[in-house]
Tab-separated table of C-alpha atoms in Angstrom:
chain	number	residue	atom	x	y	z
A	1	UNK	CA	-6.444	6.470	-17.373
A	2	UNK	CA	-7.034	3.684	-14.920
A	3	UNK	CA	-4.334	2.763	-12.408
A	4	UNK	CA	-3.879	-0.992	-12.367
A	5	UNK	CA	-2.136	-2.881	-9.580
A	6	UNK	CA	-0.807	-6.391	-10.214
A	7	UNK	CA	0.290	-8.907	-7.630
A	8	UNK	CA	1.057	-12.602	-7.293
A	9	UNK	CA	4.329	-12.916	-9.140
A	10	UNK	CA	7.320	-14.718	-7.726
A	11	UNK	CA	9.844	-17.500	-8.108
A	12	UNK	CA	8.544	-20.998	-8.797
A	13	UNK	CA	10.023	-24.256	-10.020
A	14	UNK	CA	9.122	-25.662	-13.403
A	15	UNK	CA	5.809	-27.480	-13.220
A	16	UNK	CA	4.544	-25.235	-10.471
A	17	UNK	CA	1.666	-22.767	-10.393
A	18	UNK	CA	1.066	-19.104	-9.685
A	19	UNK	CA	-2.012	-16.908	-9.741
A	20	UNK	CA	-1.681	-13.288	-10.757
A	21	UNK	CA	-4.210	-10.679	-9.705
A	22	UNK	CA	-4.974	-7.228	-11.094
A	23	UNK	CA	-7.116	-4.589	-9.440
A	24	UNK	CA	-8.013	-1.161	-10.843
A	25	UNK	CA	-7.264	1.365	-8.124
A	26	UNK	CA	-10.196	3.665	-7.465
A	27	UNK	CA	-12.359	2.480	-10.354
A	28	UNK	CA	-14.395	-0.381	-11.716
A	29	UNK	CA	-12.976	-2.723	-14.313
A	30	UNK	CA	-14.374	-2.057	-17.749
A	31	UNK	CA	-15.898	-5.114	-19.413
A	32	UNK	CA	-14.844	-3.949	-22.870
A	33	UNK	CA	-11.355	-5.430	-22.822
A	34	UNK	CA	-9.027	-6.861	-20.200
A	35	UNK	CA	-5.887	-8.844	-20.647
A	36	UNK	CA	-2.520	-10.044	-19.533
A	37	UNK	CA	0.699	-9.421	-21.440
A	38	UNK	CA	4.275	-10.390	-20.715
A	39	UNK	CA	7.719	-9.186	-21.643
A	40	UNK	CA	10.855	-11.274	-21.324
A	41	UNK	CA	14.328	-9.689	-21.367
A	42	UNK	CA	15.300	-8.706	-24.887
A	43	UNK	CA	11.883	-9.534	-26.305
A	44	UNK	CA	8.807	-7.573	-27.275
A	45	UNK	CA	5.749	-7.450	-25.067
A	46	UNK	CA	3.287	-10.135	-26.125
A	47	UNK	CA	-0.321	-10.972	-25.421
A	48	UNK	CA	-0.823	-13.880	-23.030
A	49	UNK	CA	-4.588	-13.922	-22.575
A	50	UNK	CA	-7.502	-11.557	-22.986
A	51	UNK	CA	-11.210	-11.147	-22.413
A	52	UNK	CA	-13.160	-8.842	-24.697
A	53	UNK	CA	-16.849	-8.003	-24.627
A	54	UNK	CA	-18.797	-10.253	-26.949
A	55	UNK	CA	-15.824	-12.434	-27.803
A	56	UNK	CA	-14.335	-15.661	-26.571
A	57	UNK	CA	-11.343	-15.636	-24.322
A	58	UNK	CA	-8.143	-15.469	-26.315
A	59	UNK	CA	-4.874	-17.193	-25.429
A	60	UNK	CA	-1.411	-17.248	-26.889
A	61	UNK	CA	-0.660	-20.663	-28.388
A	62	UNK	CA	2.247	-21.081	-25.985
A	63	UNK	CA	-0.027	-20.976	-22.916
A	64	UNK	CA	-3.175	-22.713	-24.139
A	65	UNK	CA	-4.204	-25.483	-21.785
A	66	UNK	CA	-1.942	-24.177	-19.019
A	67	UNK	CA	-3.128	-20.629	-18.271
A	68	UNK	CA	-6.648	-19.422	-17.508
A	69	UNK	CA	-7.835	-15.821	-17.474
A	70	UNK	CA	-10.838	-14.981	-15.355
A	71	UNK	CA	-12.628	-12.085	-13.742
A	72	UNK	CA	-14.371	-11.823	-10.383
A	73	UNK	CA	-16.883	-8.996	-10.684
A	74	UNK	CA	-17.697	-9.046	-6.985
A	75	UNK	CA	-14.039	-8.469	-6.152
A	76	UNK	CA	-13.413	-6.239	-9.185
A	77	UNK	CA	-10.343	-8.335	-9.899
A	78	UNK	CA	-8.784	-9.889	-12.981
A	79	UNK	CA	-6.846	-13.127	-12.556
A	80	UNK	CA	-4.380	-15.207	-14.491
A	81	UNK	CA	-4.035	-18.754	-13.218
A	82	UNK	CA	-0.785	-20.219	-14.480
A	83	UNK	CA	-0.215	-23.955	-14.198
A	84	UNK	CA	2.532	-26.251	-15.463
A	85	UNK	CA	4.902	-23.314	-15.616
A	86	UNK	CA	7.971	-23.543	-17.809
A	87	UNK	CA	11.268	-21.610	-17.698
A	88	UNK	CA	10.227	-19.893	-20.941
A	89	UNK	CA	7.275	-18.355	-19.070
A	90	UNK	CA	9.757	-16.201	-17.165
A	91	UNK	CA	8.874	-12.562	-17.805
A	92	UNK	CA	7.337	-9.453	-16.345
A	93	UNK	CA	3.570	-9.829	-16.568
A	94	UNK	CA	1.386	-6.792	-17.157
A	95	UNK	CA	-2.321	-6.226	-16.764
A	96	UNK	CA	-4.071	-4.116	-19.401
A	97	UNK	CA	-7.569	-2.764	-19.844
A	98	UNK	CA	-9.475	-0.622	-22.327
A	99	UNK	CA	-12.737	1.163	-21.670
A	100	UNK	CA	-13.776	1.151	-25.320
A	101	UNK	CA	-12.455	1.202	-28.886
A	102	UNK	CA	-11.495	4.875	-28.496
A	103	UNK	CA	-9.294	4.114	-25.488
A	104	UNK	CA	-5.592	3.324	-25.893
A	105	UNK	CA	-5.772	1.526	-22.563
A	106	UNK	CA	-4.029	1.462	-19.224
A	107	UNK	CA	-1.150	-0.677	-17.996
A	108	UNK	CA	-0.138	-1.895	-14.592
A	109	UNK	CA	3.413	-1.641	-13.289
A	110	UNK	CA	4.073	-5.323	-13.919
A	111	UNK	CA	4.862	-8.285	-11.706
A	112	UNK	CA	7.901	-10.519	-12.171
A	113	UNK	CA	7.412	-14.233	-12.739
A	114	UNK	CA	10.532	-16.380	-12.662
A	115	UNK	CA	10.401	-20.099	-13.393
A	116	UNK	CA	13.483	-22.110	-12.515
A	117	UNK	CA	14.397	-25.354	-14.240
């Protein structure tokens, strides 16, 4: 499995912005599938945004138009730009990647995002 390291979380007021980063420690990001998930207290983990080989970027309806997923191949880094943040975006955000359809994937340790009203 790949060890993923997220960063960039924090406390921000509603309407503010944050950019999350994810780096695979000691390896190169697979281009098969990469994504960001989040889990709020008492709720299930949900997909926020993803990039999959040969497919368009996919976003949860709740973040469309506000969040942007991107990848910098030169820096081997996955990003999640989050704008116009809302209190309901408060959650632990996780990076995820899969090397191929046979791979169950790897998760990062998560980074906390807290949006105050």
